Amino acid sequence: SFGVRAPGRGGFSSSSEGNLAYGLDQSLPLYGRPALERKEAVADAVREGLASDYATQRLRRDLRLALDQLALAGREAEIAATEVAWLDATLDAVDQRYRVGLATQVEWLKVQTARALAEDEAVTRRAEREHSTVALNRLLNRDLHAPWPELAEPAVQPALFYTGALVRAALQAEPQLKLARQETVSAQAAADLTHRDRLPRVAVGLQAWQYAGDGELRQETVTVSLSVPWINHAAYDQDWQRDRARKRAA
């Protein structure tokens, strides 16, 4: 710290007492507080890294699902269009037979109805593909109606059999569980530090007065300061209970 004082009405001698003040305070590393602060900082850094990884993995999952949904919707639209084309050809054949008396009106109407239903289905499938396109573009922050080419649906993956090893691997690799476990570690570190804050803080300091006229020191003082946390005991207890509740919630 740094300060300047000027003579008042009572007066003091700047040349003998000094008019420039310098101060330095340093907290003493007592009660293991620095180690706890480092532990909390490391735990928070690891937690932030796991939170970033979880967000990345979730985005990759959502992107993969959106791409697969678009591919599936495109394939369904293609199948629906093929069915309409096939019914068009069937309708032409039945119409020719009906004209020459080889098909009944009932048969002709059945094909007409089937063709109309298939056309409605094709319109629905095209709309669903457009909806999948919009969802994918929104996920990628693109123009909502930006076109996408036809995508191939994913290949069928080999079957996974439920085993203990599979469950253990899934639990170990799941990013959300990793984040939850680290939340517990971070909350415990914060609770330990808060509990230690109930103990007094001790600091040593040095104060010096210098005279600006000749630059020489006039006074030097060594200080020892001690906080009194017991006066605000209730507030420290509330902070500690809050951090313990956070650990239990994690």
mmCIF file of C-alpha atoms in Angstrom:
data_model
loop_
_atom_site.group_PDB
_atom_site.id
_atom_site.type_symbol
_atom_site.label_atom_id
_atom_site.label_comp_id
_atom_site.label_asym_id
_atom_site.label_seq_id
_atom_site.Cartn_x
_atom_site.Cartn_y
_atom_site.Cartn_z
ATOM 1 C CA SER A 1 0.000 0.000 0.000
ATOM 2 C CA PHE A 2 1.018 3.618 -0.445
ATOM 3 C CA GLY A 3 -0.188 6.843 1.136
ATOM 4 C CA VAL A 4 0.589 10.518 1.493
ATOM 5 C CA ARG A 5 -0.168 12.769 4.443
ATOM 6 C CA ALA A 6 -0.046 16.539 4.770
ATOM 7 C CA PRO A 7 0.302 18.642 7.898
ATOM 8 C CA GLY A 8 -3.014 19.611 9.546
ATOM 9 C CA ARG A 9 -3.864 22.372 12.007
ATOM 10 C CA GLY A 10 -2.290 20.451 14.867
ATOM 11 C CA GLY A 11 0.732 20.115 12.663
ATOM 12 C CA PHE A 12 3.461 17.569 12.457
ATOM 13 C CA SER A 13 6.952 17.736 11.153
ATOM 14 C CA SER A 14 7.129 16.121 7.725
ATOM 15 C CA SER A 15 10.886 16.205 7.814
ATOM 16 C CA SER A 16 11.041 14.274 11.098
ATOM 17 C CA GLU A 17 8.024 11.956 10.793
ATOM 18 C CA GLY A 18 7.832 11.523 7.024
ATOM 19 C CA ASN A 19 5.035 12.277 4.595
ATOM 20 C CA LEU A 20 5.034 9.182 2.324
ATOM 21 C CA ALA A 21 3.746 5.915 3.723
ATOM 22 C CA TYR A 22 4.493 2.415 2.427
ATOM 23 C CA GLY A 23 2.876 -0.783 3.663
ATOM 24 C CA LEU A 24 3.203 -4.487 2.988
ATOM 25 C CA ASP A 25 1.077 -7.306 4.439
ATOM 26 C CA GLN A 26 1.547 -11.039 4.011
ATOM 27 C CA SER A 27 -0.793 -13.740 5.309
ATOM 28 C CA LEU A 28 0.946 -16.647 6.979
ATOM 29 C CA PRO A 29 0.288 -20.126 5.478
ATOM 30 C CA LEU A 30 -1.180 -21.588 8.653
ATOM 31 C CA TYR A 31 -3.603 -24.485 9.249
ATOM 32 C CA GLY A 32 -2.909 -25.973 5.808
ATOM 33 C CA ARG A 33 -5.030 -23.298 4.115
ATOM 34 C CA PRO A 34 -2.787 -22.879 1.010
ATOM 35 C CA ALA A 35 -2.894 -26.625 0.335
ATOM 36 C CA LEU A 36 -6.681 -26.591 0.614
ATOM 37 C CA GLU A 37 -6.912 -23.617 -1.744
ATOM 38 C CA ARG A 38 -4.741 -25.423 -4.292
ATOM 39 C CA LYS A 39 -6.848 -28.562 -3.873
ATOM 40 C CA GLU A 40 -10.044 -26.620 -4.521
ATOM 41 C CA ALA A 41 -8.545 -24.867 -7.565
ATOM 42 C CA VAL A 42 -7.379 -28.181 -9.062
ATOM 43 C CA ALA A 43 -10.753 -29.812 -8.408
ATOM 44 C CA ASP A 44 -12.594 -26.905 -10.041
ATOM 45 C CA ALA A 45 -10.271 -26.992 -13.061
ATOM 46 C CA VAL A 46 -10.826 -30.726 -13.521
ATOM 47 C CA ARG A 47 -14.579 -30.230 -13.137
ATOM 48 C CA GLU A 48 -14.628 -27.523 -15.817
ATOM 49 C CA GLY A 49 -12.673 -29.778 -18.159
ATOM 50 C CA LEU A 50 -15.099 -32.644 -17.622
ATOM 51 C CA ALA A 51 -18.061 -30.291 -18.107
ATOM 52 C CA SER A 52 -16.602 -29.162 -21.430
ATOM 53 C CA ASP A 53 -16.014 -32.775 -22.476
ATOM 54 C CA TYR A 54 -19.576 -33.709 -21.490
ATOM 55 C CA ALA A 55 -20.992 -30.844 -23.550
ATOM 56 C CA THR A 56 -18.846 -31.899 -26.533
ATOM 57 C CA GLN A 57 -19.901 -35.538 -26.275
ATOM 58 C CA ARG A 58 -23.558 -34.563 -25.979
ATOM 59 C CA LEU A 59 -23.282 -32.344 -29.062
ATOM 60 C CA ARG A 60 -21.632 -35.162 -31.030
ATOM 61 C CA ARG A 61 -24.394 -37.545 -29.949
ATOM 62 C CA ASP A 62 -27.132 -35.106 -30.963
ATOM 63 C CA LEU A 63 -25.411 -34.465 -34.296
ATOM 64 C CA ARG A 64 -25.101 -38.188 -35.024
ATOM 65 C CA LEU A 65 -28.765 -38.759 -34.154
ATOM 66 C CA ALA A 66 -29.823 -35.843 -36.375
ATOM 67 C CA LEU A 67 -27.770 -37.171 -39.308
ATOM 68 C CA ASP A 68 -29.186 -40.671 -38.868
ATOM 69 C CA GLN A 69 -32.710 -39.262 -38.662
ATOM 70 C CA LEU A 70 -32.176 -37.306 -41.880
ATOM 71 C CA ALA A 71 -30.827 -40.395 -43.630
ATOM 72 C CA LEU A 72 -33.777 -42.486 -42.433
ATOM 73 C CA ALA A 73 -36.294 -39.826 -43.450
ATOM 74 C CA GLY A 74 -34.695 -39.606 -46.894
ATOM 75 C CA ARG A 75 -34.834 -43.371 -47.326
ATOM 76 C CA GLU A 76 -38.503 -43.477 -46.295
ATOM 77 C CA ALA A 77 -39.311 -40.661 -48.729
ATOM 78 C CA GLU A 78 -37.520 -42.586 -51.482
ATOM 79 C CA ILE A 79 -39.495 -45.764 -50.728
ATOM 80 C CA ALA A 80 -42.757 -43.801 -50.703
ATOM 81 C CA ALA A 81 -41.926 -42.222 -54.073
ATOM 82 C CA THR A 82 -41.099 -45.665 -55.508
ATOM 83 C CA GLU A 83 -44.442 -47.001 -54.324
ATOM 84 C CA VAL A 84 -46.262 -44.099 -55.999
ATOM 85 C CA ALA A 85 -44.425 -44.789 -59.266
ATOM 86 C CA TRP A 86 -45.282 -48.493 -59.049
ATOM 87 C CA LEU A 87 -48.971 -47.707 -58.416
ATOM 88 C CA ASP A 88 -48.953 -45.288 -61.362
ATOM 89 C CA ALA A 89 -47.806 -48.113 -63.613
ATOM 90 C CA THR A 90 -50.377 -50.468 -62.062
ATOM 91 C CA LEU A 91 -53.126 -47.899 -62.543
ATOM 92 C CA ASP A 92 -52.228 -47.494 -66.220
ATOM 93 C CA ALA A 93 -52.409 -51.267 -66.703
ATOM 94 C CA VAL A 94 -55.731 -51.612 -64.861
ATOM 95 C CA ASP A 95 -57.130 -48.626 -66.753
ATOM 96 C CA GLN A 96 -56.264 -50.302 -70.064
ATOM 97 C CA ARG A 97 -57.875 -53.552 -68.955
ATOM 98 C CA TYR A 98 -60.936 -51.681 -67.702
ATOM 99 C CA ARG A 99 -61.351 -49.982 -71.074
ATOM 100 C CA VAL A 100 -61.467 -53.325 -72.866
ATOM 101 C CA GLY A 101 -63.685 -54.966 -70.252
ATOM 102 C CA LEU A 102 -61.016 -57.180 -68.649
ATOM 103 C CA ALA A 103 -61.174 -55.399 -65.257
ATOM 104 C CA THR A 104 -64.104 -54.367 -63.129
ATOM 105 C CA GLN A 105 -64.810 -50.903 -61.863
ATOM 106 C CA VAL A 106 -64.198 -52.118 -58.324
ATOM 107 C CA GLU A 107 -60.645 -53.160 -59.234
ATOM 108 C CA TRP A 108 -60.058 -49.830 -60.942
ATOM 109 C CA LEU A 109 -61.336 -47.918 -57.874
ATOM 110 C CA LYS A 110 -59.187 -49.997 -55.501
ATOM 111 C CA VAL A 111 -56.059 -49.081 -57.440
ATOM 112 C CA GLN A 112 -57.117 -45.438 -57.575
ATOM 113 C CA THR A 113 -57.603 -45.428 -53.786
ATOM 114 C CA ALA A 114 -54.289 -47.152 -53.154
ATOM 115 C CA ARG A 115 -52.540 -44.642 -55.394
ATOM 116 C CA ALA A 116 -54.120 -41.670 -53.557
ATOM 117 C CA LEU A 117 -53.098 -43.105 -50.178
ATOM 118 C CA ALA A 118 -49.551 -43.683 -51.409
ATOM 119 C CA GLU A 119 -49.357 -40.090 -52.658
ATOM 120 C CA ASP A 120 -50.448 -38.816 -49.237
ATOM 121 C CA GLU A 121 -47.812 -41.018 -47.619
ATOM 122 C CA ALA A 122 -45.145 -39.681 -49.991
ATOM 123 C CA VAL A 123 -46.104 -36.084 -49.155
ATOM 124 C CA THR A 124 -45.871 -36.902 -45.433
ATOM 125 C CA ARG A 125 -42.446 -38.517 -45.832
ATOM 126 C CA ARG A 126 -41.123 -35.541 -47.798
ATOM 127 C CA ALA A 127 -42.374 -33.214 -45.055
ATOM 128 C CA GLU A 128 -40.669 -35.355 -42.417
ATOM 129 C CA ARG A 129 -37.401 -35.162 -44.321
ATOM 130 C CA GLU A 130 -37.750 -31.382 -44.524
ATOM 131 C CA HIS A 131 -38.363 -31.310 -40.775
ATOM 132 C CA SER A 132 -35.216 -33.415 -40.191
ATOM 133 C CA THR A 133 -33.269 -31.009 -42.400
ATOM 134 C CA VAL A 134 -34.435 -28.020 -40.358
ATOM 135 C CA ALA A 135 -33.548 -29.772 -37.076
ATOM 136 C CA LEU A 136 -30.041 -30.599 -38.324
ATOM 137 C CA ASN A 137 -29.452 -27.072 -39.633
ATOM 138 C CA ARG A 138 -30.613 -25.594 -36.326
ATOM 139 C CA LEU A 139 -28.170 -27.818 -34.470
ATOM 140 C CA LEU A 140 -25.323 -26.633 -36.707
ATOM 141 C CA ASN A 141 -26.457 -22.985 -36.638
ATOM 142 C CA ARG A 142 -26.979 -22.981 -40.419
ATOM 143 C CA ASP A 143 -29.772 -21.489 -42.459
ATOM 144 C CA LEU A 144 -32.826 -23.537 -41.512
ATOM 145 C CA HIS A 145 -33.712 -24.383 -45.097
ATOM 146 C CA ALA A 146 -30.187 -25.028 -46.373
ATOM 147 C CA PRO A 147 -30.354 -28.194 -48.486
ATOM 148 C CA TRP A 148 -28.675 -31.480 -47.644
ATOM 149 C CA PRO A 149 -27.790 -34.256 -50.098
ATOM 150 C CA GLU A 150 -29.228 -37.706 -49.761
ATOM 151 C CA LEU A 151 -27.457 -39.493 -46.923
ATOM 152 C CA ALA A 152 -26.883 -43.223 -46.630
ATOM 153 C CA GLU A 153 -28.421 -44.779 -43.551
ATOM 154 C CA PRO A 154 -25.877 -46.243 -41.104
ATOM 155 C CA ALA A 155 -24.910 -49.875 -41.405
ATOM 156 C CA VAL A 156 -26.321 -52.380 -38.943
ATOM 157 C CA GLN A 157 -23.924 -52.722 -36.022
ATOM 158 C CA PRO A 158 -23.078 -56.050 -34.386
ATOM 159 C CA ALA A 159 -25.175 -57.031 -31.388
ATOM 160 C CA LEU A 160 -24.013 -56.069 -27.898
ATOM 161 C CA PHE A 161 -24.606 -58.604 -25.169
ATOM 162 C CA TYR A 162 -25.362 -57.453 -21.642
ATOM 163 C CA THR A 163 -22.408 -58.404 -19.452
ATOM 164 C CA GLY A 164 -20.859 -57.127 -16.270
ATOM 165 C CA ALA A 165 -17.777 -55.974 -18.158
ATOM 166 C CA LEU A 166 -19.955 -53.951 -20.548
ATOM 167 C CA VAL A 167 -21.752 -52.273 -17.636
ATOM 168 C CA ARG A 168 -18.481 -51.420 -15.889
ATOM 169 C CA ALA A 169 -16.993 -49.984 -19.077
ATOM 170 C CA ALA A 170 -20.113 -47.902 -19.705
ATOM 171 C CA LEU A 171 -20.167 -46.556 -16.154
ATOM 172 C CA GLN A 172 -16.468 -45.729 -16.328
ATOM 173 C CA ALA A 173 -16.647 -43.958 -19.688
ATOM 174 C CA GLU A 174 -19.970 -42.118 -19.294
ATOM 175 C CA PRO A 175 -19.014 -38.384 -19.327
ATOM 176 C CA GLN A 176 -22.024 -37.316 -17.273
ATOM 177 C CA LEU A 177 -21.079 -39.732 -14.484
ATOM 178 C CA LYS A 178 -17.483 -38.507 -14.607
ATOM 179 C CA LEU A 179 -18.747 -34.964 -14.183
ATOM 180 C CA ALA A 180 -21.023 -35.988 -11.310
ATOM 181 C CA ARG A 181 -18.167 -37.731 -9.510
ATOM 182 C CA GLN A 182 -15.926 -34.686 -9.939
ATOM 183 C CA GLU A 183 -18.720 -32.421 -8.686
ATOM 184 C CA THR A 184 -18.560 -34.399 -5.437
ATOM 185 C CA VAL A 185 -14.777 -33.950 -5.221
ATOM 186 C CA SER A 186 -15.041 -30.226 -5.947
ATOM 187 C CA ALA A 187 -17.817 -29.755 -3.388
ATOM 188 C CA GLN A 188 -15.787 -31.613 -0.733
ATOM 189 C CA ALA A 189 -12.742 -29.415 -1.416
ATOM 190 C CA ALA A 190 -14.871 -26.273 -1.077
ATOM 191 C CA ALA A 191 -16.399 -27.561 2.166
ATOM 192 C CA ASP A 192 -12.954 -28.345 3.629
ATOM 193 C CA LEU A 193 -11.695 -24.855 2.801
ATOM 194 C CA THR A 194 -14.831 -23.205 4.189
ATOM 195 C CA HIS A 195 -14.489 -25.236 7.399
ATOM 196 C CA ARG A 196 -10.879 -24.102 7.731
ATOM 197 C CA ASP A 197 -11.923 -20.448 7.250
ATOM 198 C CA ARG A 198 -13.490 -20.630 10.705
ATOM 199 C CA LEU A 199 -9.950 -20.439 12.108
ATOM 200 C CA PRO A 200 -8.275 -17.018 12.450
ATOM 201 C CA ARG A 201 -6.062 -15.612 9.719
ATOM 202 C CA VAL A 202 -2.658 -14.358 10.837
ATOM 203 C CA ALA A 203 -0.682 -11.837 8.802
ATOM 204 C CA VAL A 204 2.568 -9.947 9.312
ATOM 205 C CA GLY A 205 3.199 -6.530 7.861
ATOM 206 C CA LEU A 206 5.737 -3.788 7.484
ATOM 207 C CA GLN A 207 4.977 -0.064 7.442
ATOM 208 C CA ALA A 208 7.451 2.666 6.691
ATOM 209 C CA TRP A 209 7.317 6.467 6.535
ATOM 210 C CA GLN A 210 9.613 8.326 4.161
ATOM 211 C CA TYR A 211 10.295 12.010 3.783
ATOM 212 C CA ALA A 212 9.947 13.155 0.167
ATOM 213 C CA GLY A 213 12.459 15.927 0.686
ATOM 214 C CA ASP A 214 15.531 13.753 1.009
ATOM 215 C CA GLY A 215 14.108 10.266 0.294
ATOM 216 C CA GLU A 216 15.218 8.854 3.648
ATOM 217 C CA LEU A 217 13.059 6.686 5.913
ATOM 218 C CA ARG A 218 11.775 8.238 9.113
ATOM 219 C CA GLN A 219 9.766 5.419 10.721
ATOM 220 C CA GLU A 220 9.517 1.634 10.361
ATOM 221 C CA THR A 221 6.939 -0.564 12.035
ATOM 222 C CA VAL A 222 6.437 -4.346 12.030
ATOM 223 C CA THR A 223 2.828 -5.417 12.549
ATOM 224 C CA VAL A 224 1.048 -8.666 13.310
ATOM 225 C CA SER A 225 -2.695 -8.856 12.530
ATOM 226 C CA LEU A 226 -5.171 -11.500 13.574
ATOM 227 C CA SER A 227 -8.716 -11.962 12.298
ATOM 228 C CA VAL A 228 -11.459 -12.835 14.776
ATOM 229 C CA PRO A 229 -13.864 -15.172 12.938
ATOM 230 C CA TRP A 230 -15.680 -16.169 16.128
ATOM 231 C CA ILE A 231 -17.546 -12.859 16.085
ATOM 232 C CA ASN A 232 -19.204 -13.860 12.795
ATOM 233 C CA HIS A 233 -19.531 -17.520 13.746
ATOM 234 C CA ALA A 234 -23.093 -17.878 12.421
ATOM 235 C CA ALA A 235 -22.142 -16.718 8.911
ATOM 236 C CA TYR A 236 -19.230 -19.178 8.739
ATOM 237 C CA ASP A 237 -21.541 -21.990 9.859
ATOM 238 C CA GLN A 238 -24.045 -21.093 7.136
ATOM 239 C CA ASP A 239 -21.299 -21.166 4.491
ATOM 240 C CA TRP A 240 -20.079 -24.523 5.745
ATOM 241 C CA GLN A 241 -23.566 -26.011 5.811
ATOM 242 C CA ARG A 242 -24.149 -24.700 2.273
ATOM 243 C CA ASP A 243 -21.012 -26.419 0.952
ATOM 244 C CA ARG A 244 -21.890 -29.643 2.771
ATOM 245 C CA ALA A 245 -25.368 -29.545 1.224
ATOM 246 C CA ARG A 246 -23.782 -29.029 -2.185
ATOM 247 C CA LYS A 247 -21.633 -32.121 -1.634
ATOM 248 C CA ARG A 248 -24.651 -34.202 -0.629
ATOM 249 C CA ALA A 249 -26.550 -32.983 -3.701
ATOM 250 C CA ALA A 250 -23.630 -33.871 -5.961
#
